[in-house]
PDB file of C-alpha atoms in Angstrom:
ATOM      1  CA  UNK A   4       0.000   0.000   0.000  1.00 46.00           C
ATOM      2  CA  UNK A   5       2.842   2.391   0.885  1.00 47.00           C
ATOM      3  CA  UNK A   6       4.514   1.670  -2.468  1.00 49.00           C
ATOM      4  CA  UNK A   7       1.259   2.386  -4.290  1.00 47.00           C
ATOM      5  CA  UNK A   8       0.824   5.723  -2.509  1.00 47.00           C
ATOM      6  CA  UNK A   9       4.432   6.650  -3.260  1.00 45.00           C
ATOM      7  CA  UNK A  10       3.953   5.925  -6.946  1.00 41.00           C
ATOM      8  CA  UNK A  11       0.779   8.000  -7.006  1.00 46.00           C
ATOM      9  CA  UNK A  12       2.632  10.893  -5.390  1.00 44.00           C
ATOM     10  CA  UNK A  13       5.453  10.642  -7.893  1.00 43.00           C
ATOM     11  CA  UNK A  14       2.906  10.652 -10.687  1.00 44.00           C
ATOM     12  CA  UNK A  15       1.388  13.873  -9.383  1.00 43.00           C
ATOM     13  CA  UNK A  16       4.785  15.496  -9.095  1.00 43.00           C
ATOM     14  CA  UNK A  17       5.598  14.483 -12.654  1.00 44.00           C
ATOM     15  CA  UNK A  18       2.660  16.430 -14.116  1.00 42.00           C
ATOM     16  CA  UNK A  19       3.915  19.164 -16.377  1.00 44.00           C
ATOM     17  CA  UNK A  20       3.202  22.722 -15.109  1.00 46.00           C
ATOM     18  CA  UNK A  21       1.606  23.452 -18.477  1.00 45.00           C
ATOM     19  CA  UNK A  22      -1.152  20.946 -17.691  1.00 49.00           C
ATOM     20  CA  UNK A  23      -2.010  22.539 -14.351  1.00 60.00           C
ATOM     21  CA  UNK A  24      -4.646  25.225 -13.928  1.00 71.00           C
ATOM     22  CA  UNK A  25      -3.156  28.703 -14.189  1.00 96.00           C
ATOM     23  CA  UNK A  26      -4.956  31.728 -12.786  1.00 98.00           C
ATOM     24  CA  UNK A  27      -4.459  35.100 -14.416  1.00 98.00           C
ATOM     25  CA  UNK A  28      -5.898  38.577 -13.998  1.00 98.00           C
ATOM     26  CA  UNK A  29      -6.404  41.187 -16.703  1.00 99.00           C
ATOM     27  CA  UNK A  30      -6.852  44.888 -15.926  1.00 98.00           C
ATOM     28  CA  UNK A  31      -9.253  46.390 -18.476  1.00 98.00           C
ATOM     29  CA  UNK A  32      -9.547  50.182 -18.637  1.00 97.00           C
ATOM     30  CA  UNK A  33     -12.602  52.276 -19.449  1.00 95.00           C
ATOM     31  CA  UNK A  34     -13.282  54.926 -22.072  1.00 93.00           C
ATOM     32  CA  UNK A  35     -10.171  56.293 -23.735  1.00 91.00           C
ATOM     33  CA  UNK A  36      -7.409  55.343 -26.143  1.00 93.00           C
ATOM     34  CA  UNK A  37      -4.825  53.880 -23.802  1.00 94.00           C
ATOM     35  CA  UNK A  38      -1.227  53.138 -24.675  1.00 95.00           C
ATOM     36  CA  UNK A  39       0.074  52.677 -21.129  1.00 96.00           C
ATOM     37  CA  UNK A  40      -2.861  52.194 -18.779  1.00 96.00           C
ATOM     38  CA  UNK A  41      -0.513  50.911 -16.077  1.00 96.00           C
ATOM     39  CA  UNK A  42       1.523  54.061 -15.601  1.00 87.00           C
ATOM     40  CA  UNK A  43      -0.210  56.854 -17.513  1.00 76.00           C
ATOM     41  CA  UNK A  44      -2.598  57.884 -14.767  1.00 79.00           C
ATOM     42  CA  UNK A  45      -5.177  55.125 -15.194  1.00 93.00           C
ATOM     43  CA  UNK A  46      -4.606  52.176 -12.857  1.00 96.00           C
ATOM     44  CA  UNK A  47      -1.145  53.081 -11.491  1.00 96.00           C
ATOM     45  CA  UNK A  48       1.474  50.460 -10.476  1.00 97.00           C
ATOM     46  CA  UNK A  49       0.425  50.794  -6.831  1.00 97.00           C
ATOM     47  CA  UNK A  50      -3.039  49.423  -7.570  1.00 98.00           C
ATOM     48  CA  UNK A  51      -2.019  46.752 -10.084  1.00 98.00           C
ATOM     49  CA  UNK A  52       0.909  45.439  -8.052  1.00 98.00           C
ATOM     50  CA  UNK A  53      -1.268  45.159  -4.960  1.00 98.00           C
ATOM     51  CA  UNK A  54      -4.193  43.381  -6.641  1.00 98.00           C
ATOM     52  CA  UNK A  55      -2.088  40.826  -8.526  1.00 98.00           C
ATOM     53  CA  UNK A  56      -0.656  39.499  -5.260  1.00 98.00           C
ATOM     54  CA  UNK A  57      -4.022  37.789  -4.810  1.00 98.00           C
ATOM     55  CA  UNK A  58      -3.338  35.138  -7.471  1.00 98.00           C
ATOM     56  CA  UNK A  59      -0.994  32.139  -6.975  1.00 98.00           C
ATOM     57  CA  UNK A  60       1.533  33.433  -9.511  1.00 98.00           C
ATOM     58  CA  UNK A  61       1.477  37.253  -9.304  1.00 98.00           C
ATOM     59  CA  UNK A  62       3.279  37.600 -12.631  1.00 98.00           C
ATOM     60  CA  UNK A  63       0.280  36.071 -14.413  1.00 98.00           C
ATOM     61  CA  UNK A  64      -1.280  39.444 -15.130  1.00 98.00           C
ATOM     62  CA  UNK A  65      -1.762  41.757 -18.071  1.00 98.00           C
ATOM     63  CA  UNK A  66      -2.758  45.407 -18.399  1.00 98.00           C
ATOM     64  CA  UNK A  67      -4.871  46.019 -21.486  1.00 98.00           C
ATOM     65  CA  UNK A  68      -4.246  48.972 -23.799  1.00 98.00           C
ATOM     66  CA  UNK A  69      -6.905  49.467 -26.457  1.00 98.00           C
ATOM     67  CA  UNK A  70      -8.931  52.212 -28.124  1.00 97.00           C
ATOM     68  CA  UNK A  71     -12.111  52.265 -26.079  1.00 96.00           C
ATOM     69  CA  UNK A  72     -13.108  55.584 -27.609  1.00 94.00           C
ATOM     70  CA  UNK A  73     -14.813  53.427 -30.255  1.00 96.00           C
ATOM     71  CA  UNK A  74     -18.078  51.494 -30.197  1.00 98.00           C
ATOM     72  CA  UNK A  75     -17.670  48.355 -28.115  1.00 98.00           C
ATOM     73  CA  UNK A  76     -17.885  45.964 -31.080  1.00 98.00           C
ATOM     74  CA  UNK A  77     -15.211  47.724 -33.156  1.00 98.00           C
ATOM     75  CA  UNK A  78     -11.922  46.013 -34.029  1.00 98.00           C
ATOM     76  CA  UNK A  79      -9.945  48.621 -32.091  1.00 98.00           C
ATOM     77  CA  UNK A  80     -12.111  47.990 -29.017  1.00 98.00           C
ATOM     78  CA  UNK A  81     -13.430  44.418 -28.564  1.00 98.00           C
ATOM     79  CA  UNK A  82     -11.135  43.082 -31.287  1.00 98.00           C
ATOM     80  CA  UNK A  83      -8.085  44.591 -29.639  1.00 98.00           C
ATOM     81  CA  UNK A  84      -9.188  43.304 -26.231  1.00 98.00           C
ATOM     82  CA  UNK A  85      -9.757  39.783 -27.576  1.00 98.00           C
ATOM     83  CA  UNK A  86      -6.349  39.764 -29.282  1.00 98.00           C
ATOM     84  CA  UNK A  87      -4.491  40.899 -26.173  1.00 98.00           C
ATOM     85  CA  UNK A  88      -6.360  38.488 -23.917  1.00 98.00           C
ATOM     86  CA  UNK A  89      -5.732  35.557 -26.264  1.00 98.00           C
ATOM     87  CA  UNK A  90      -2.035  36.356 -26.376  1.00 98.00           C
ATOM     88  CA  UNK A  91      -1.965  36.454 -22.573  1.00 98.00           C
ATOM     89  CA  UNK A  92      -3.914  33.192 -22.273  1.00 98.00           C
ATOM     90  CA  UNK A  93      -1.566  31.385 -24.644  1.00 97.00           C
ATOM     91  CA  UNK A  94       1.655  32.832 -23.243  1.00 97.00           C
ATOM     92  CA  UNK A  95       0.803  31.936 -19.635  1.00 97.00           C
ATOM     93  CA  UNK A  96      -1.406  28.842 -20.230  1.00 97.00           C
ATOM     94  CA  UNK A  97      -4.258  30.620 -18.451  1.00 98.00           C
ATOM     95  CA  UNK A  98      -7.454  28.660 -17.912  1.00 97.00           C
ATOM     96  CA  UNK A  99      -8.782  30.616 -14.917  1.00 98.00           C
ATOM     97  CA  UNK A 100      -8.994  34.184 -16.151  1.00 98.00           C
ATOM     98  CA  UNK A 101     -10.287  36.991 -13.946  1.00 98.00           C
ATOM     99  CA  UNK A 102     -11.266  40.131 -15.835  1.00 99.00           C
ATOM    100  CA  UNK A 103     -11.078  43.302 -13.748  1.00 99.00           C
ATOM    101  CA  UNK A 104     -12.883  46.086 -15.590  1.00 98.00           C
ATOM    102  CA  UNK A 105     -13.562  49.731 -14.943  1.00 98.00           C
ATOM    103  CA  UNK A 106     -16.427  51.840 -16.274  1.00 97.00           C
ATOM    104  CA  UNK A 107     -17.019  51.355 -20.037  1.00 97.00           C
ATOM    105  CA  UNK A 108     -14.545  48.453 -20.045  1.00 98.00           C
ATOM    106  CA  UNK A 109     -17.364  46.414 -18.552  1.00 98.00           C
ATOM    107  CA  UNK A 110     -19.471  47.068 -21.653  1.00 98.00           C
ATOM    108  CA  UNK A 111     -16.717  45.877 -23.983  1.00 98.00           C
ATOM    109  CA  UNK A 112     -16.382  42.687 -21.951  1.00 98.00           C
ATOM    110  CA  UNK A 113     -20.145  42.197 -21.928  1.00 98.00           C
ATOM    111  CA  UNK A 114     -20.139  42.539 -25.710  1.00 98.00           C
ATOM    112  CA  UNK A 115     -17.670  39.663 -26.019  1.00 98.00           C
ATOM    113  CA  UNK A 116     -19.528  37.468 -23.508  1.00 98.00           C
ATOM    114  CA  UNK A 117     -22.866  38.214 -25.173  1.00 98.00           C
ATOM    115  CA  UNK A 118     -21.748  37.605 -28.755  1.00 98.00           C
ATOM    116  CA  UNK A 119     -19.523  34.506 -28.835  1.00 98.00           C
ATOM    117  CA  UNK A 120     -20.011  33.871 -32.561  1.00 97.00           C
ATOM    118  CA  UNK A 121     -19.246  37.436 -33.647  1.00 97.00           C
ATOM    119  CA  UNK A 122     -15.492  36.873 -33.825  1.00 98.00           C
ATOM    120  CA  UNK A 123     -13.352  33.725 -33.886  1.00 98.00           C
ATOM    121  CA  UNK A 124     -11.157  35.189 -31.134  1.00 98.00           C
ATOM    122  CA  UNK A 125     -14.016  35.427 -28.631  1.00 98.00           C
ATOM    123  CA  UNK A 126     -14.606  31.746 -27.681  1.00 98.00           C
ATOM    124  CA  UNK A 127     -11.098  31.216 -26.259  1.00 98.00           C
ATOM    125  CA  UNK A 128     -11.495  34.300 -24.075  1.00 98.00           C
ATOM    126  CA  UNK A 129     -14.935  33.217 -22.909  1.00 98.00           C
ATOM    127  CA  UNK A 130     -13.817  29.654 -22.168  1.00 98.00           C
ATOM    128  CA  UNK A 131     -10.853  30.824 -20.090  1.00 98.00           C
ATOM    129  CA  UNK A 132     -12.797  33.446 -18.148  1.00 98.00           C
ATOM    130  CA  UNK A 133     -13.912  32.415 -14.671  1.00 98.00           C
ATOM    131  CA  UNK A 134     -15.427  35.720 -13.577  1.00 98.00           C
ATOM    132  CA  UNK A 135     -15.569  39.445 -14.146  1.00 98.00           C
ATOM    133  CA  UNK A 136     -15.107  41.995 -11.383  1.00 99.00           C
ATOM    134  CA  UNK A 137     -16.652  45.186 -12.723  1.00 99.00           C
ATOM    135  CA  UNK A 138     -15.678  48.393 -10.958  1.00 98.00           C
ATOM    136  CA  UNK A 139     -18.304  51.101 -11.486  1.00 98.00           C
ATOM    137  CA  UNK A 140     -19.516  49.689 -14.831  1.00 98.00           C
ATOM    138  CA  UNK A 141     -21.556  52.000 -17.058  1.00 98.00           C
ATOM    139  CA  UNK A 142     -24.031  49.215 -17.819  1.00 98.00           C
ATOM    140  CA  UNK A 143     -26.997  51.538 -18.309  1.00 98.00           C
ATOM    141  CA  UNK A 144     -25.058  54.567 -19.525  1.00 97.00           C
ATOM    142  CA  UNK A 145     -24.963  58.024 -17.948  1.00 94.00           C
ATOM    143  CA  UNK A 146     -26.911  61.272 -18.420  1.00 92.00           C
ATOM    144  CA  UNK A 147     -23.528  62.997 -18.658  1.00 89.00           C
ATOM    145  CA  UNK A 148     -22.911  61.261 -21.995  1.00 89.00           C
ATOM    146  CA  UNK A 149     -26.201  62.717 -23.202  1.00 88.00           C
ATOM    147  CA  UNK A 150     -25.100  66.138 -21.978  1.00 83.00           C
ATOM    148  CA  UNK A 151     -21.744  65.950 -23.766  1.00 82.00           C
ATOM    149  CA  UNK A 152     -23.399  64.964 -27.037  1.00 79.00           C
ATOM    150  CA  UNK A 153     -25.776  67.903 -26.687  1.00 79.00           C
ATOM    151  CA  UNK A 154     -22.830  70.298 -26.422  1.00 71.00           C
ATOM    152  CA  UNK A 155     -23.307  70.905 -22.715  1.00 65.00           C
ATOM    153  CA  UNK A 156     -20.563  72.479 -20.601  1.00 60.00           C
ATOM    154  CA  UNK A 157     -19.756  69.015 -19.235  1.00 60.00           C
ATOM    155  CA  UNK A 158     -17.665  68.452 -22.331  1.00 53.00           C
ATOM    156  CA  UNK A 159     -14.927  70.626 -20.874  1.00 57.00           C
ATOM    157  CA  UNK A 160     -15.264  69.503 -17.264  1.00 59.00           C
ATOM    158  CA  UNK A 161     -15.371  65.786 -18.067  1.00 61.00           C
ATOM    159  CA  UNK A 162     -12.967  65.529 -20.973  1.00 59.00           C
ATOM    160  CA  UNK A 163     -10.305  63.979 -18.744  1.00 54.00           C
ATOM    161  CA  UNK A 164     -12.662  61.123 -17.897  1.00 58.00           C
ATOM    162  CA  UNK A 165     -15.164  60.740 -20.717  1.00 60.00           C
ATOM    163  CA  UNK A 166     -13.392  62.079 -23.764  1.00 61.00           C
ATOM    164  CA  UNK A 167     -14.687  64.535 -26.314  1.00 60.00           C
ATOM    165  CA  UNK A 168     -17.517  63.454 -28.580  1.00 71.00           C
ATOM    166  CA  UNK A 169     -16.158  59.965 -29.274  1.00 88.00           C
ATOM    167  CA  UNK A 170     -18.257  57.003 -30.361  1.00 94.00           C
ATOM    168  CA  UNK A 171     -17.821  55.528 -26.886  1.00 94.00           C
ATOM    169  CA  UNK A 172     -19.420  58.651 -25.432  1.00 91.00           C
ATOM    170  CA  UNK A 173     -22.339  58.327 -27.851  1.00 92.00           C
ATOM    171  CA  UNK A 174     -22.616  54.662 -26.904  1.00 95.00           C
ATOM    172  CA  UNK A 175     -22.990  55.500 -23.203  1.00 95.00           C
ATOM    173  CA  UNK A 176     -26.024  57.729 -23.675  1.00 95.00           C
ATOM    174  CA  UNK A 177     -28.843  56.374 -21.537  1.00 97.00           C
ATOM    175  CA  UNK A 178     -31.239  55.618 -24.387  1.00 98.00           C
ATOM    176  CA  UNK A 179     -28.534  54.032 -26.506  1.00 98.00           C
ATOM    177  CA  UNK A 180     -27.431  51.718 -23.700  1.00 98.00           C
ATOM    178  CA  UNK A 181     -31.063  50.759 -23.060  1.00 98.00           C
ATOM    179  CA  UNK A 182     -31.312  49.703 -26.705  1.00 98.00           C
ATOM    180  CA  UNK A 183     -28.049  47.741 -26.582  1.00 98.00           C
ATOM    181  CA  UNK A 184     -29.109  46.029 -23.360  1.00 98.00           C
ATOM    182  CA  UNK A 185     -32.413  45.004 -24.917  1.00 98.00           C
ATOM    183  CA  UNK A 186     -30.976  43.738 -28.193  1.00 98.00           C
ATOM    184  CA  UNK A 187     -27.234  43.056 -28.140  1.00 98.00           C
ATOM    185  CA  UNK A 188     -26.044  42.581 -24.575  1.00 98.00           C
ATOM    186  CA  UNK A 189     -26.765  40.020 -21.874  1.00 98.00           C
ATOM    187  CA  UNK A 190     -26.752  40.320 -18.117  1.00 98.00           C
ATOM    188  CA  UNK A 191     -29.477  42.898 -17.458  1.00 98.00           C
ATOM    189  CA  UNK A 192     -32.991  42.257 -16.134  1.00 97.00           C
ATOM    190  CA  UNK A 193     -35.113  40.167 -18.464  1.00 97.00           C
ATOM    191  CA  UNK A 194     -32.157  39.211 -20.641  1.00 98.00           C
ATOM    192  CA  UNK A 195     -30.113  35.979 -20.781  1.00 98.00           C
ATOM    193  CA  UNK A 196     -27.289  35.494 -18.316  1.00 97.00           C
ATOM    194  CA  UNK A 197     -23.753  36.388 -19.324  1.00 98.00           C
ATOM    195  CA  UNK A 198     -22.710  32.817 -18.536  1.00 97.00           C
ATOM    196  CA  UNK A 199     -19.930  34.068 -16.261  1.00 98.00           C
ATOM    197  CA  UNK A 200     -20.220  35.821 -12.884  1.00 98.00           C
ATOM    198  CA  UNK A 201     -20.258  39.594 -13.377  1.00 98.00           C
ATOM    199  CA  UNK A 202     -19.582  40.972  -9.912  1.00 98.00           C
ATOM    200  CA  UNK A 203     -20.087  44.703  -9.480  1.00 99.00           C
ATOM    201  CA  UNK A 204     -18.504  47.204  -7.121  1.00 99.00           C
ATOM    202  CA  UNK A 205     -20.729  50.282  -6.854  1.00 98.00           C
ATOM    203  CA  UNK A 206     -19.492  53.801  -6.116  1.00 98.00           C
ATOM    204  CA  UNK A 207     -22.179  55.749  -4.301  1.00 98.00           C
ATOM    205  CA  UNK A 208     -20.878  59.249  -3.557  1.00 98.00           C
ATOM    206  CA  UNK A 209     -18.112  61.835  -3.951  1.00 97.00           C
ATOM    207  CA  UNK A 210     -16.225  63.561  -1.132  1.00 95.00           C
ATOM    208  CA  UNK A 211     -14.320  66.737  -1.989  1.00 94.00           C
ATOM    209  CA  UNK A 212     -14.014  68.565   1.330  1.00 92.00           C
ATOM    210  CA  UNK A 213     -10.700  70.397   1.207  1.00 94.00           C
ATOM    211  CA  UNK A 214     -10.020  69.650   4.881  1.00 93.00           C
ATOM    212  CA  UNK A 215     -10.608  65.897   4.467  1.00 91.00           C
ATOM    213  CA  UNK A 216      -7.464  63.968   3.497  1.00 91.00           C
ATOM    214  CA  UNK A 217      -9.623  61.242   1.949  1.00 93.00           C
ATOM    215  CA  UNK A 218     -10.682  63.715  -0.734  1.00 95.00           C
ATOM    216  CA  UNK A 219      -7.127  63.723  -2.070  1.00 96.00           C
ATOM    217  CA  UNK A 220      -6.915  60.023  -2.901  1.00 96.00           C
ATOM    218  CA  UNK A 221      -6.542  59.715  -6.709  1.00 94.00           C
ATOM    219  CA  UNK A 222      -6.311  63.490  -7.138  1.00 93.00           C
ATOM    220  CA  UNK A 223      -8.264  66.222  -5.374  1.00 94.00           C
ATOM    221  CA  UNK A 224      -9.017  68.101  -8.606  1.00 91.00           C
ATOM    222  CA  UNK A 225     -10.924  65.080  -9.923  1.00 90.00           C
ATOM    223  CA  UNK A 226     -13.081  64.857  -6.809  1.00 93.00           C
ATOM    224  CA  UNK A 227     -14.009  68.536  -7.223  1.00 91.00           C
ATOM    225  CA  UNK A 228     -14.988  67.948 -10.859  1.00 87.00           C
ATOM    226  CA  UNK A 229     -17.037  64.878  -9.993  1.00 91.00           C
ATOM    227  CA  UNK A 230     -18.720  66.689  -7.100  1.00 89.00           C
ATOM    228  CA  UNK A 231     -19.887  69.267  -9.637  1.00 86.00           C
ATOM    229  CA  UNK A 232     -21.238  66.769 -12.165  1.00 86.00           C
ATOM    230  CA  UNK A 233     -22.897  64.807  -9.377  1.00 89.00           C
ATOM    231  CA  UNK A 234     -25.412  67.625  -9.116  1.00 84.00           C
ATOM    232  CA  UNK A 235     -26.862  66.374 -12.408  1.00 84.00           C
ATOM    233  CA  UNK A 236     -27.131  62.773 -11.233  1.00 94.00           C
ATOM    234  CA  UNK A 237     -29.092  60.829  -8.650  1.00 96.00           C
ATOM    235  CA  UNK A 238     -28.321  61.195  -4.966  1.00 95.00           C
ATOM    236  CA  UNK A 239     -26.622  57.802  -5.226  1.00 98.00           C
ATOM    237  CA  UNK A 240     -23.860  58.244  -7.800  1.00 98.00           C
ATOM    238  CA  UNK A 241     -20.075  58.302  -8.108  1.00 97.00           C
ATOM    239  CA  UNK A 242     -20.015  61.644  -9.904  1.00 94.00           C
ATOM    240  CA  UNK A 243     -20.147  60.011 -13.324  1.00 93.00           C
ATOM    241  CA  UNK A 244     -22.609  57.138 -13.053  1.00 97.00           C
ATOM    242  CA  UNK A 245     -25.831  56.684 -11.167  1.00 98.00           C
ATOM    243  CA  UNK A 246     -25.797  53.681  -8.849  1.00 98.00           C
ATOM    244  CA  UNK A 247     -28.691  52.267 -10.868  1.00 98.00           C
ATOM    245  CA  UNK A 248     -26.504  52.191 -13.985  1.00 98.00           C
ATOM    246  CA  UNK A 249     -23.688  50.450 -12.152  1.00 98.00           C
ATOM    247  CA  UNK A 250     -26.125  47.830 -10.823  1.00 98.00           C
ATOM    248  CA  UNK A 251     -27.940  47.257 -14.130  1.00 98.00           C
ATOM    249  CA  UNK A 252     -25.945  44.177 -15.191  1.00 98.00           C
ATOM    250  CA  UNK A 253     -24.702  41.196 -13.209  1.00 98.00           C
ATOM    251  CA  UNK A 254     -24.862  41.086  -9.424  1.00 98.00           C
ATOM    252  CA  UNK A 255     -23.605  43.562  -6.845  1.00 98.00           C
ATOM    253  CA  UNK A 256     -20.579  42.354  -4.913  1.00 98.00           C
ATOM    254  CA  UNK A 257     -20.711  45.408  -2.651  1.00 98.00           C
ATOM    255  CA  UNK A 258     -21.490  49.106  -2.562  1.00 98.00           C
ATOM    256  CA  UNK A 259     -18.418  51.059  -1.470  1.00 98.00           C
ATOM    257  CA  UNK A 260     -19.312  52.035   2.122  1.00 98.00           C
ATOM    258  CA  UNK A 261     -20.221  48.449   2.987  1.00 98.00           C
ATOM    259  CA  UNK A 262     -16.573  47.381   2.834  1.00 98.00           C
ATOM    260  CA  UNK A 263     -14.221  50.319   2.353  1.00 98.00           C
ATOM    261  CA  UNK A 264     -11.937  51.586   5.103  1.00 97.00           C
ATOM    262  CA  UNK A 265     -13.765  54.140   7.218  1.00 97.00           C
ATOM    263  CA  UNK A 266     -16.926  53.520   5.172  1.00 97.00           C
ATOM    264  CA  UNK A 267     -15.603  55.960   2.592  1.00 97.00           C
ATOM    265  CA  UNK A 268     -17.401  56.364  -0.749  1.00 98.00           C
ATOM    266  CA  UNK A 269     -15.612  55.656  -4.023  1.00 98.00           C
ATOM    267  CA  UNK A 270     -15.867  58.316  -6.679  1.00 97.00           C
ATOM    268  CA  UNK A 271     -15.548  57.223 -10.294  1.00 96.00           C
ATOM    269  CA  UNK A 272     -11.890  58.216 -10.236  1.00 95.00           C
ATOM    270  CA  UNK A 273     -11.174  56.447  -6.941  1.00 97.00           C
ATOM    271  CA  UNK A 274     -12.756  53.156  -8.032  1.00 98.00           C
ATOM    272  CA  UNK A 275      -9.711  52.429 -10.211  1.00 97.00           C
ATOM    273  CA  UNK A 276      -7.128  53.262  -7.574  1.00 97.00           C
ATOM    274  CA  UNK A 277      -5.782  51.996  -4.264  1.00 97.00           C
ATOM    275  CA  UNK A 278      -8.202  54.107  -2.248  1.00 98.00           C
ATOM    276  CA  UNK A 279      -9.708  53.077   1.095  1.00 98.00           C
ATOM    277  CA  UNK A 280      -8.423  49.453   0.827  1.00 98.00           C
ATOM    278  CA  UNK A 281     -10.208  48.754  -2.480  1.00 98.00           C
ATOM    279  CA  UNK A 282      -7.083  47.050  -3.809  1.00 98.00           C
ATOM    280  CA  UNK A 283      -6.895  44.824  -0.723  1.00 98.00           C
ATOM    281  CA  UNK A 284     -10.567  43.872  -1.004  1.00 98.00           C
ATOM    282  CA  UNK A 285     -10.081  42.801  -4.617  1.00 98.00           C
ATOM    283  CA  UNK A 286      -6.792  41.024  -3.841  1.00 98.00           C
ATOM    284  CA  UNK A 287      -8.437  38.963  -1.105  1.00 98.00           C
ATOM    285  CA  UNK A 288     -11.447  38.232  -3.292  1.00 98.00           C
ATOM    286  CA  UNK A 289      -9.608  36.831  -6.282  1.00 96.00           C
TER     287      UNK A 289
END
């Protein structure tokens, strides 16, 4: 019996690493044409390097850089994302892929999950994906996108976050997203499931008090801008998206104050940064 157990153990040890399950995490940005989303003021190394410690092999990560100023189905958006994810999957033998999205990045991922036959690159991504963690996803759009497309003053105050009159901005108009959700995308009420867990972190408020040090996390000037635009949104919003939009697809993992340090809210800018232990929460969750 001892010999048999020893042989079984040797057999397990002899399994090639390539045949073992490999967990990976991909950081997927929101609206914008990114060329270095790690360092160019999007995620920051602090956030990425903290979160990736939550997987068995921390080097099994990738930071996506695509043109998400385009409609979600475009080659430079979903096509680019699928290409980069497939390259990552193949290079690292990933079969347990966690997609961490922010804002409009959640819509691009939902497009891929909802339309597996659209592109031959999609099935490999879908098969490898184990879950999506969507930070402040714009699943039902935002009235601010409507305002920008109507030439409202928000175009100047939100250019740093939303862009200027791009197709992605048009896409995130409330009525447009309602149409997409009813016809092209899965995961919202009354529609088929995405087939993969889509776990949402909701940002519910903006703090910009000059005397409060928490207002400076991720840049005080951004909190001031989002405090201003919040006046055009629901009482529950992150300065860019109403809570109802963030909750429209998938299931809510938590709303900021339920888990953040000091019960601090997460503005739309802070929900992609290491603010109020968000990075630690994600690291422990994955």
